[in-house]
CSV table of C-alpha atoms in Angstrom, one decimal:
chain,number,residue,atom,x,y,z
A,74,UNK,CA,17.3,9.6,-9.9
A,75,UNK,CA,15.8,11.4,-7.1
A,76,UNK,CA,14.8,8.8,-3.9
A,77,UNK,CA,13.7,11.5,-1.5
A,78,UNK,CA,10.3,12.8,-1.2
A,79,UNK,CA,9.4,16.1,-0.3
A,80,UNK,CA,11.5,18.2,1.3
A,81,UNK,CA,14.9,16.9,0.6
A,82,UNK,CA,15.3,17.1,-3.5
A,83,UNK,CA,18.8,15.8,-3.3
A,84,UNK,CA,20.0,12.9,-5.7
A,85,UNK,CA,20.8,9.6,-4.5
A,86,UNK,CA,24.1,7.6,-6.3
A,87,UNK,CA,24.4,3.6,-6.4
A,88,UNK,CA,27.1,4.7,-4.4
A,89,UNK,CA,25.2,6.3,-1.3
A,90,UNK,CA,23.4,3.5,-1.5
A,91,UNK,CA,26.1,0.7,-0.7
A,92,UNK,CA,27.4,2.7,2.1
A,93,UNK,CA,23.8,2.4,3.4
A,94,UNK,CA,24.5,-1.9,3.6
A,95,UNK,CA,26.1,-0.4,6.8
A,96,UNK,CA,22.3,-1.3,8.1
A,97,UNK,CA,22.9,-4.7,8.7
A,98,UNK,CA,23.9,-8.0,6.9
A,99,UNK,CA,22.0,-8.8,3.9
A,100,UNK,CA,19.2,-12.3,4.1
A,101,UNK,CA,16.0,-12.5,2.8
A,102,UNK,CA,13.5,-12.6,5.5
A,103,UNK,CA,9.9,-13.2,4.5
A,104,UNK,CA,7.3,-10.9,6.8
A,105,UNK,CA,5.6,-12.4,10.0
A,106,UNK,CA,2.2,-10.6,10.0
A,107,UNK,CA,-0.1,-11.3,12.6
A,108,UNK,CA,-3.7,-10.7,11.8
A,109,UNK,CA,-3.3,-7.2,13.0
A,110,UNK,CA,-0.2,-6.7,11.3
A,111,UNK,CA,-2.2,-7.6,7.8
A,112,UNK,CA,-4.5,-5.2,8.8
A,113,UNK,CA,-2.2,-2.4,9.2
A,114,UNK,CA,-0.8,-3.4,5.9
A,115,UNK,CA,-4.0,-3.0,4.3
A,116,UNK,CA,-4.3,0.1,6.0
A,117,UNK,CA,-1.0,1.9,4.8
A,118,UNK,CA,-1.8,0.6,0.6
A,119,UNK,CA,-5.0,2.0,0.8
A,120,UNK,CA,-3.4,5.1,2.0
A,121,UNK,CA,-1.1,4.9,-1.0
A,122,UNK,CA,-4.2,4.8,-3.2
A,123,UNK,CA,-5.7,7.5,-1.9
A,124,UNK,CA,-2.7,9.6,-2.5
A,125,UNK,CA,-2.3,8.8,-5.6
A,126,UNK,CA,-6.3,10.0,-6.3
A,127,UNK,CA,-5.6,13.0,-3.9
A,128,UNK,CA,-2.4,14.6,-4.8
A,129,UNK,CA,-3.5,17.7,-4.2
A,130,UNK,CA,-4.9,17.0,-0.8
A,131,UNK,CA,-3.6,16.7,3.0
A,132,UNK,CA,-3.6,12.7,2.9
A,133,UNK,CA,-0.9,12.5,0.0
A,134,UNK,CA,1.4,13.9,2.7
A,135,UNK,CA,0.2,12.2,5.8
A,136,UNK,CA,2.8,10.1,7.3
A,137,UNK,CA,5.0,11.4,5.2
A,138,UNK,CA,6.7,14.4,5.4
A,139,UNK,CA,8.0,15.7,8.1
A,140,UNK,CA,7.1,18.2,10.8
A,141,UNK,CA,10.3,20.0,11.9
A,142,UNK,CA,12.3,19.5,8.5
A,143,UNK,CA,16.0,20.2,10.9
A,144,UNK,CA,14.5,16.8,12.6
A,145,UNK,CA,15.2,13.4,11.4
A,146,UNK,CA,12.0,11.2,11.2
A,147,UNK,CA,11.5,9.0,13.8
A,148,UNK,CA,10.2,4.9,14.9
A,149,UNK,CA,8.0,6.2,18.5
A,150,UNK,CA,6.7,3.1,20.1
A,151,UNK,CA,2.9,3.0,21.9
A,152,UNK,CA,2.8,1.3,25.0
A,153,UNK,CA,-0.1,1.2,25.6
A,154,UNK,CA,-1.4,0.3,22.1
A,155,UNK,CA,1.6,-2.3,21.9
A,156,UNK,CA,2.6,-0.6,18.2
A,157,UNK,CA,5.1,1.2,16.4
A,158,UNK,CA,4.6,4.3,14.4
A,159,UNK,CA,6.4,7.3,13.0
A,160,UNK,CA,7.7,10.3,14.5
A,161,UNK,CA,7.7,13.7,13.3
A,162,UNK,CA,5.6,13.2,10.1
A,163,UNK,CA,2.8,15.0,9.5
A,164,UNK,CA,-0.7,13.7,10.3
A,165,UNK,CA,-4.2,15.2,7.8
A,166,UNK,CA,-6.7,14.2,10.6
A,167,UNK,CA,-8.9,12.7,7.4
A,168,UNK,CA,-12.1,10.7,8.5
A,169,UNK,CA,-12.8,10.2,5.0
A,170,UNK,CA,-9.9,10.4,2.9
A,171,UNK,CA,-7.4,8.9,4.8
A,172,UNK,CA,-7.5,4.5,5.9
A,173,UNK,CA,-5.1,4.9,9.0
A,174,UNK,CA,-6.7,8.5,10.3
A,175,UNK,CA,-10.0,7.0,10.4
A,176,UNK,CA,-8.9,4.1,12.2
A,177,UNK,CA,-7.8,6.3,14.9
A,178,UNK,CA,-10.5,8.8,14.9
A,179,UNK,CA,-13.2,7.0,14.7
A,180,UNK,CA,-12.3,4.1,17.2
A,181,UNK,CA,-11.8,7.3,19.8
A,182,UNK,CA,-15.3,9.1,18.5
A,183,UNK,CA,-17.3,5.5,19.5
A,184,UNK,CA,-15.1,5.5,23.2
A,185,UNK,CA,-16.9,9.3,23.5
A,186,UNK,CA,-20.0,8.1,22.4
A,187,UNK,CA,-20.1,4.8,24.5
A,188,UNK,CA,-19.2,7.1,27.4
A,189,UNK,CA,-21.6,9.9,26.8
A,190,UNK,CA,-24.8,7.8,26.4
A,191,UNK,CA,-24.4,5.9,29.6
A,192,UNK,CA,-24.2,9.0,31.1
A,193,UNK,CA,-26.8,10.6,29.7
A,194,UNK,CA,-28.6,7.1,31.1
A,195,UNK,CA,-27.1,6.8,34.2
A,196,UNK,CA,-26.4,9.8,35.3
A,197,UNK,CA,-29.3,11.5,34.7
A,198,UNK,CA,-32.0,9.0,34.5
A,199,UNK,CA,-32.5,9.5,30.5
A,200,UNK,CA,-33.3,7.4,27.7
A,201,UNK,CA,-32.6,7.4,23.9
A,202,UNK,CA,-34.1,7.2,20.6
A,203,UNK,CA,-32.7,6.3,17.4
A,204,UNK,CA,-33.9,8.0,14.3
A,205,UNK,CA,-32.9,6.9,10.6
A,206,UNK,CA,-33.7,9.6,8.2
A,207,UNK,CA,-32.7,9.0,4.1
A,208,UNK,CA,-34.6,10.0,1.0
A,209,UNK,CA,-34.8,8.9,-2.9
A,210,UNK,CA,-31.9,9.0,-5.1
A,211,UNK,CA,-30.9,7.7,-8.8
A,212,UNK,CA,-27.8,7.4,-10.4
A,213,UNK,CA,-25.6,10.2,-11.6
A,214,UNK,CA,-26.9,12.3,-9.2
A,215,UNK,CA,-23.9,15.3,-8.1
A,216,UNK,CA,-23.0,14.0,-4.2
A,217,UNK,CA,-22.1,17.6,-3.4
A,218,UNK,CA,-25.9,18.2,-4.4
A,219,UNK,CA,-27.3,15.6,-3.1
A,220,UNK,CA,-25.6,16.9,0.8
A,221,UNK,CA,-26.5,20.2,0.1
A,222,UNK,CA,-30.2,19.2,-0.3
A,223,UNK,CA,-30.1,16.5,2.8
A,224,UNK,CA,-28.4,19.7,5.1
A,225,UNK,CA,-31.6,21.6,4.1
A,226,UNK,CA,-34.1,19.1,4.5
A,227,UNK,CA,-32.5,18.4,8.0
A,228,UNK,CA,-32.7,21.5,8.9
A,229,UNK,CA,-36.4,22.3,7.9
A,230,UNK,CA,-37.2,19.1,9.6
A,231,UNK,CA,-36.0,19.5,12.9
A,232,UNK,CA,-36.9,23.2,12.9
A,233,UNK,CA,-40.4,22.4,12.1
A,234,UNK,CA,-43.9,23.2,14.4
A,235,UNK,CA,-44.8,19.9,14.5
A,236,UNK,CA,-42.0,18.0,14.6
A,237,UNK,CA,-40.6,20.7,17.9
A,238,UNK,CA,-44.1,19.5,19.6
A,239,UNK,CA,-43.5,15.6,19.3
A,240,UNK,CA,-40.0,15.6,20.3
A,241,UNK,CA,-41.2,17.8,23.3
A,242,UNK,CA,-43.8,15.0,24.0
A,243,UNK,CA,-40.9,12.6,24.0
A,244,UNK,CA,-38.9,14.9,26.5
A,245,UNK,CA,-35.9,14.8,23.1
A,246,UNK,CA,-33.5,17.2,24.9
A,247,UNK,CA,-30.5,17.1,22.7
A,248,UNK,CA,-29.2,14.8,19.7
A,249,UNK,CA,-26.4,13.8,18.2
A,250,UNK,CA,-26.0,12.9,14.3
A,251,UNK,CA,-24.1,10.9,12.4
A,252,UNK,CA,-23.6,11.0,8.4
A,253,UNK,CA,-22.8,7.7,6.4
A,254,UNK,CA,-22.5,7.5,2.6
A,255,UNK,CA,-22.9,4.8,0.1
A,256,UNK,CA,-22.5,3.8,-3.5
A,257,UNK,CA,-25.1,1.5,-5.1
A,258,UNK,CA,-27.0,0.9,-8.3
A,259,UNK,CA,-29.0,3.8,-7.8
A,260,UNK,CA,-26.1,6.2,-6.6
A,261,UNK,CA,-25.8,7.9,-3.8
A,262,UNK,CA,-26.7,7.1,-1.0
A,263,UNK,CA,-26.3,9.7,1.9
A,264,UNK,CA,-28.3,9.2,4.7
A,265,UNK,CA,-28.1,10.6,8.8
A,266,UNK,CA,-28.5,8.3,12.1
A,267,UNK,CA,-29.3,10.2,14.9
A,268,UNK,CA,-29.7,9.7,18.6
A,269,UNK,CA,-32.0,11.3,19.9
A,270,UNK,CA,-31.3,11.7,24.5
A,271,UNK,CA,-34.3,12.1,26.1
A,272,UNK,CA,-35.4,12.6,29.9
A,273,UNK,CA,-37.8,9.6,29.7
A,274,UNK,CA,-39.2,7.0,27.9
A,275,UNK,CA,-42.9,7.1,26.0
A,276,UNK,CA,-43.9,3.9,25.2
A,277,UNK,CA,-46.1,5.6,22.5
A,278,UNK,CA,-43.4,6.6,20.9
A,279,UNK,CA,-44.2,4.4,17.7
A,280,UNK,CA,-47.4,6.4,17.5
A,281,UNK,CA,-45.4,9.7,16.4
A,282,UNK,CA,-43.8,7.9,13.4
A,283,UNK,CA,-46.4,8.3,10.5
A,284,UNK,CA,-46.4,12.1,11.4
A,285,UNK,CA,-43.0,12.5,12.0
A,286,UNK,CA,-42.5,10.5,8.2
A,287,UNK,CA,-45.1,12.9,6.6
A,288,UNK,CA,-42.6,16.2,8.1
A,289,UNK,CA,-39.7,14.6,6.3
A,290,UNK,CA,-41.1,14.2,3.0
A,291,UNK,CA,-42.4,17.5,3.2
A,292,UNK,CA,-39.0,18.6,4.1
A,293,UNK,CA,-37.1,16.3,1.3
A,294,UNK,CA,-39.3,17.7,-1.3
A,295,UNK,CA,-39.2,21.3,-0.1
A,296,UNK,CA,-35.5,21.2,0.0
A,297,UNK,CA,-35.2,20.3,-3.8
A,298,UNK,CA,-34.8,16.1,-3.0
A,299,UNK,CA,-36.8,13.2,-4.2
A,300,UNK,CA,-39.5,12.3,-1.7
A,301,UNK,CA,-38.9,9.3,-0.1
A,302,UNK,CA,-41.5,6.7,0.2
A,303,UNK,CA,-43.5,6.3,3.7
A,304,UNK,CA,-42.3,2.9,4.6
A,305,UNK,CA,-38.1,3.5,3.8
A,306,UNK,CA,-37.3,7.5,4.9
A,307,UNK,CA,-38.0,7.8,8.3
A,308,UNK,CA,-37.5,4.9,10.6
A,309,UNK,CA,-37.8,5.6,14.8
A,310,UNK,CA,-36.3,2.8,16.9
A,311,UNK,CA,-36.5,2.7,20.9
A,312,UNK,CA,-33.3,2.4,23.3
A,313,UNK,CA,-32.1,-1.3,22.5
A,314,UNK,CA,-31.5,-0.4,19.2
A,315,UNK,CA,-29.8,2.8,19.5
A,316,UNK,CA,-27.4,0.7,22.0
A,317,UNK,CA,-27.3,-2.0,19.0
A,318,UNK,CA,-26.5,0.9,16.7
A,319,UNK,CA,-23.8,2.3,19.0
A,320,UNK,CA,-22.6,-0.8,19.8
A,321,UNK,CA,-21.4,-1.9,15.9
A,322,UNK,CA,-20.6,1.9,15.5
A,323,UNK,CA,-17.1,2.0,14.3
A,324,UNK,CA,-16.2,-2.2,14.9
A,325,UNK,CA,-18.6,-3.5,12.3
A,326,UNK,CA,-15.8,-3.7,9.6
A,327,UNK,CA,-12.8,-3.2,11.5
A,328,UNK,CA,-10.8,-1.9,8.8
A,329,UNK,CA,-12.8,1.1,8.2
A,330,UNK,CA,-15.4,1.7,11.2
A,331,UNK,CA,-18.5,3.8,11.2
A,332,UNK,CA,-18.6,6.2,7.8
A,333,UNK,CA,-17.3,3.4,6.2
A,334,UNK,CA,-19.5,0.2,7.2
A,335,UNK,CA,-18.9,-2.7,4.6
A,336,UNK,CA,-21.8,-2.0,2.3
A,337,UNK,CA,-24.9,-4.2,1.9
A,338,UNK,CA,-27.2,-5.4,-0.9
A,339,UNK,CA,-25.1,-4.5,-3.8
A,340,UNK,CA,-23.8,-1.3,-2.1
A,341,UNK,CA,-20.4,0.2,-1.8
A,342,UNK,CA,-18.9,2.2,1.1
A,343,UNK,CA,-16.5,4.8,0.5
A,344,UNK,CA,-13.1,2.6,1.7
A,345,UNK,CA,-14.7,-0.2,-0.7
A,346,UNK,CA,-14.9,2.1,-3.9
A,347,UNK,CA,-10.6,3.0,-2.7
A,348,UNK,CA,-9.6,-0.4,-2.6
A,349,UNK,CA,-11.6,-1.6,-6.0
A,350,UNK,CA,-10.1,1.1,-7.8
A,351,UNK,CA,-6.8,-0.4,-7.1
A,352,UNK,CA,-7.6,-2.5,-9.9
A,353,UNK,CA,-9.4,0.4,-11.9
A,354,UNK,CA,-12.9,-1.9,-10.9
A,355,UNK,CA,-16.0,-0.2,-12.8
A,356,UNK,CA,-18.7,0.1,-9.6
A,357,UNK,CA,-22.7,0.2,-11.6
A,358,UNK,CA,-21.1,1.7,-14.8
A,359,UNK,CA,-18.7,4.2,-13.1
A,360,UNK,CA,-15.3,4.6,-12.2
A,361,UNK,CA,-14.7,3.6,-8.5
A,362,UNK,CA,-11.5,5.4,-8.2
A,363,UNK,CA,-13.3,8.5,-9.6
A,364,UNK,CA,-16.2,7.5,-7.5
A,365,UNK,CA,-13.9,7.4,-4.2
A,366,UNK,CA,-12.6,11.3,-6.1
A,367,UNK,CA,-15.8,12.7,-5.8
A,368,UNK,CA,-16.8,11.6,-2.4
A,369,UNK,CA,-13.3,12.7,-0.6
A,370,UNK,CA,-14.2,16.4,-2.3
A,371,UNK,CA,-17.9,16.5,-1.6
A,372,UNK,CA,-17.0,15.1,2.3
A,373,UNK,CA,-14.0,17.5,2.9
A,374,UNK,CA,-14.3,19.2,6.0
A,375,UNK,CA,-17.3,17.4,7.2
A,376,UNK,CA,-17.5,16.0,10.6
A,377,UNK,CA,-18.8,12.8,11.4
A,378,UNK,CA,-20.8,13.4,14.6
A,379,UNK,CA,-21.8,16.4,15.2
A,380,UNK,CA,-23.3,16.6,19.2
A,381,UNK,CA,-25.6,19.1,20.1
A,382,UNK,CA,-24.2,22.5,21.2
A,383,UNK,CA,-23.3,22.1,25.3
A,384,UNK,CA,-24.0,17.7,25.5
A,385,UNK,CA,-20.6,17.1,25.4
A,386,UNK,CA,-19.7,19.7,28.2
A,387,UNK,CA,-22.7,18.3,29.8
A,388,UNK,CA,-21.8,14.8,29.6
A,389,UNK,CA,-18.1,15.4,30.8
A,390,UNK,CA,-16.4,14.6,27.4
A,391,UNK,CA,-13.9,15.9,26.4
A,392,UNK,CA,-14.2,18.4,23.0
A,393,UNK,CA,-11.1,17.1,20.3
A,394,UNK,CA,-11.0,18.0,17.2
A,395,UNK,CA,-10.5,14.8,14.6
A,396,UNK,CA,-6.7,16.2,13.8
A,397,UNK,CA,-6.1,16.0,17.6
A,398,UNK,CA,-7.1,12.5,18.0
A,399,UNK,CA,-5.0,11.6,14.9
A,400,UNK,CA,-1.8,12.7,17.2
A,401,UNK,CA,-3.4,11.3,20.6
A,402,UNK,CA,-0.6,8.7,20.5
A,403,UNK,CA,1.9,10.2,20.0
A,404,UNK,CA,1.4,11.6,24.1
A,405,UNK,CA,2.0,8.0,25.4
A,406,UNK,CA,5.3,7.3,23.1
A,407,UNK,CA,8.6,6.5,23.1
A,408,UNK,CA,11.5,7.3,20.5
A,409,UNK,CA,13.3,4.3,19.3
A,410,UNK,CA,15.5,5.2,16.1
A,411,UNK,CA,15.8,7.9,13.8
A,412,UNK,CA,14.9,7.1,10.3
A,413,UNK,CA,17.3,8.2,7.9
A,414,UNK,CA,15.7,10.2,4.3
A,415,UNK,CA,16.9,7.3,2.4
A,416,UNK,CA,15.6,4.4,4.3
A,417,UNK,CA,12.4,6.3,4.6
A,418,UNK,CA,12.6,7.2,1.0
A,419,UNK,CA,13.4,3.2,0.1
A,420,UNK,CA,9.8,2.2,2.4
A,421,UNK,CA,7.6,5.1,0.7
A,422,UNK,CA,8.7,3.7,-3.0
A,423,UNK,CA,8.5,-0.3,-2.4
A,424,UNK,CA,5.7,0.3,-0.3
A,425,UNK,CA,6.9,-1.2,2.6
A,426,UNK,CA,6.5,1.5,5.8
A,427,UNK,CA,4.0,-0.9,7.3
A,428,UNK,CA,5.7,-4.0,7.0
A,429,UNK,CA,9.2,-2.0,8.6
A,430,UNK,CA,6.8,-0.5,11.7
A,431,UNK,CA,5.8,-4.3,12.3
A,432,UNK,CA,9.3,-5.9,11.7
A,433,UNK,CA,10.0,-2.8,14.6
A,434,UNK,CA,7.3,-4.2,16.8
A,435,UNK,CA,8.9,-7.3,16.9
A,436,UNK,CA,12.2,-6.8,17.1
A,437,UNK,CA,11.8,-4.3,20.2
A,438,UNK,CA,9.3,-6.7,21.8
A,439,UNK,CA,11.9,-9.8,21.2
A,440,UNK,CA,14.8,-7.8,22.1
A,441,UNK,CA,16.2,-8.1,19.1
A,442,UNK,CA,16.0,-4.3,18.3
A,443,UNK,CA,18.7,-3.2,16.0
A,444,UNK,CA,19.7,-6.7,14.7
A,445,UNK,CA,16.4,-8.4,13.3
A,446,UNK,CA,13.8,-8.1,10.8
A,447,UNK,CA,13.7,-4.5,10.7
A,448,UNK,CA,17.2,-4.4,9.7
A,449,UNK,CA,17.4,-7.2,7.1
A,450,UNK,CA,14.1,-5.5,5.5
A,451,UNK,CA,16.3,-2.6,4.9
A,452,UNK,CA,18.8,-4.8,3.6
A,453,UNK,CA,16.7,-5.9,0.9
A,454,UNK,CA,15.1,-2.8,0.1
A,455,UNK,CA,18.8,-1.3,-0.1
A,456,UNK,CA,20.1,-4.5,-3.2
A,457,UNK,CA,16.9,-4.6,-5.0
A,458,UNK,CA,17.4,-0.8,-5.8
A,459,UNK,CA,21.0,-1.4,-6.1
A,460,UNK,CA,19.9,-3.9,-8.7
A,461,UNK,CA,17.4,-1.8,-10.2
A,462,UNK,CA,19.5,1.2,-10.7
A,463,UNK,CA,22.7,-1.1,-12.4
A,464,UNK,CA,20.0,-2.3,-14.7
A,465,UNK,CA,18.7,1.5,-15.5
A,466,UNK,CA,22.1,2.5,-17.0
């Protein structure tokens, strides 16, 4: 039977097994999970379901294999962040694929953004606009298609005469957007938020909204969409609720943060169709593991945010890219312990790499690191597949 995953094919005998009981004594331990600690257990089996939908894609690797294959994998400990994580594994940088990458990535993207707006307001006297656009959808509608058409509407919207004049009446300099998806009874749901900096604030602003509504239809409809209705595709909001917005951006739900909002009024995000379809749960008639399928395809390579060409150099932020935030910890780290292929291997198939980082945690923090409840976790791992491979032959 083959243990190892990856890179190291190599057979492991009930006998290379025993030698591993080297570990530690052998007692049943029971986990101690804090509330974050059940979070990041949540976390890592989502991440298991999402490789098992995605084999074919970076996240089935992720935290998994390694980077320098002469290197062992390693426990690296955050100081800052007060957590333990692994060492030379590889990292897909998924915002929508991937459970513990968007954790990171997006809790980083709403530090930029907080930053960046009070700039913008501070700095440079401005203020900011929030603008909701979405159009009409039904079910079984392609989301590839359905993006495809809201890039183009987008586009022709914000490109038009008119639209170019009232913006320029509101002294909108530069914007930033941000894409959310849904699943509900009538589909798809994709659908932009965008901030809108300005140099000052028009009290008149809610004058420009019927107008600005009758662009976006025209736009919907002109990029092969269903027109949205007056009252429900454009929405214009003034500074408190683009704070409000930015706010709850990425904290709402704090397993899944921005793109992945817990869903309302019979709606599903994304991270809610992954964990239903680890009871194959059937979401308005479909599939929700196929469901989450289709949406980590139709999303790959997609950003986010996307800030206007210069803001961020404008603004003083720093430009990452989301694989780079991903590995941001690693740069305020320290090694503890190497983890050997078969204890690594042992975590991967019980499913347990979460509780072991959090058994670490503890241990280092207690000082009981090498002798506590990371080791007798191993220990059990190590006699229920001693038991499970005497009962195979």
């Amino acid at each position: 039977m083959n243990l190892f995953y990856g890179e190291n094919p190599s057979s492991a005998s009930s006998k290379s097994i025993q030698n591993s009981q080297s570990l530690g004594i052998y007692t049943k331990s029971p986990a101690i999970l804090t509330p974050q600690g059940f979070q990041r257990v949540h976390d890592y089996l989502l991440q298991d379901q999402s490789r098992k939908l995605l084999p074919k894609e970076r996240v089935s690797n992720c935290r998994r294999l390694r980077i320098d294959k002469m290197k062992p994998r390693t426990v690296m400990y955050n100081e800052n962040r007060c957590k333990a994580h692994f060492g030379n594994v590889q990292i897909c940088g998924s915002i929508w694929s991937c459970p513990i990458c968007a954790k990171h990535i997006t809790e980083q993207r709403r530090t930029e953004l907080r930053t960046g707006l009070d700039r913008w307001k501070t700095g440079r006297n401005g203020s900011i606009y929030l603008l909701t656009l979405t159009f009409s959808h039904s079910h079984g509608q392609s989301l590839r298609i359905l993006l495809e058409g809201q890039k183009k509407a987008y586009k022709r919207f914000f490109e038009g005469r008119k639209v170019v004049a009232i913006f320029k009446k509101l002294g909108v300099e530069y914007k930033i957007k941000g894409q959310e998806v849904t699943y509900g009874q009538n589909g798809w749901h994709p659908h932009n938020h965008v901030l809108l900096l300005a140099t000052h604030h028009d009290l008149r602003f809610e004058s420009y909204i019927s107008e600005l509504a009758e662009q976006w239809i025209s736009a919907c409809i002109k990029s092969g969409l269903n027109a949205p209705s007056m009252q429900h595709g454009l929405d214009l909001r003034n500074g408190y609720y683009a704070d409000q917005y930015v706010a709850k951006w990425g904290i709402e739900n704090e397993l899944t943060k921005g793109h992945i909002k817990k869903g309302r009024n019979g709606s599903y995000t994304p991270f809610d169709l992954l964990q239903l379809s680890t009871s194959d749960e059937i979401v308005h008639g479909r599939s929700s593991g196929k469901l989450f399928q289709e949406f980590a395809l139709a999303m790959k390579g997609a950003r986010q945010l996307v800030w206007a060409r210069g803001l961020k150099a404008l603004l003083e932020i720093e430009d990452k890219s989301d694989e780079e935030l991903a590995e941001e910890t690693d740069k305020t780290s320290i090694t503890l312990t190497p983890v050997e292929d078969l204890v690594f291997s042992l975590l991967c198939t019980y499913q347990k790499r979460h509780e072991y980082l959090e058994a670490i945690t503890r241990d280092y923090e207690s000082g009981c690191f090498g002798n506590g409840e990371a080791e007798n976790l191993i220990n059990d791992l190590v006699q229920t597949e001693i038991r499970r491979l005497e009962n195979a032959y």
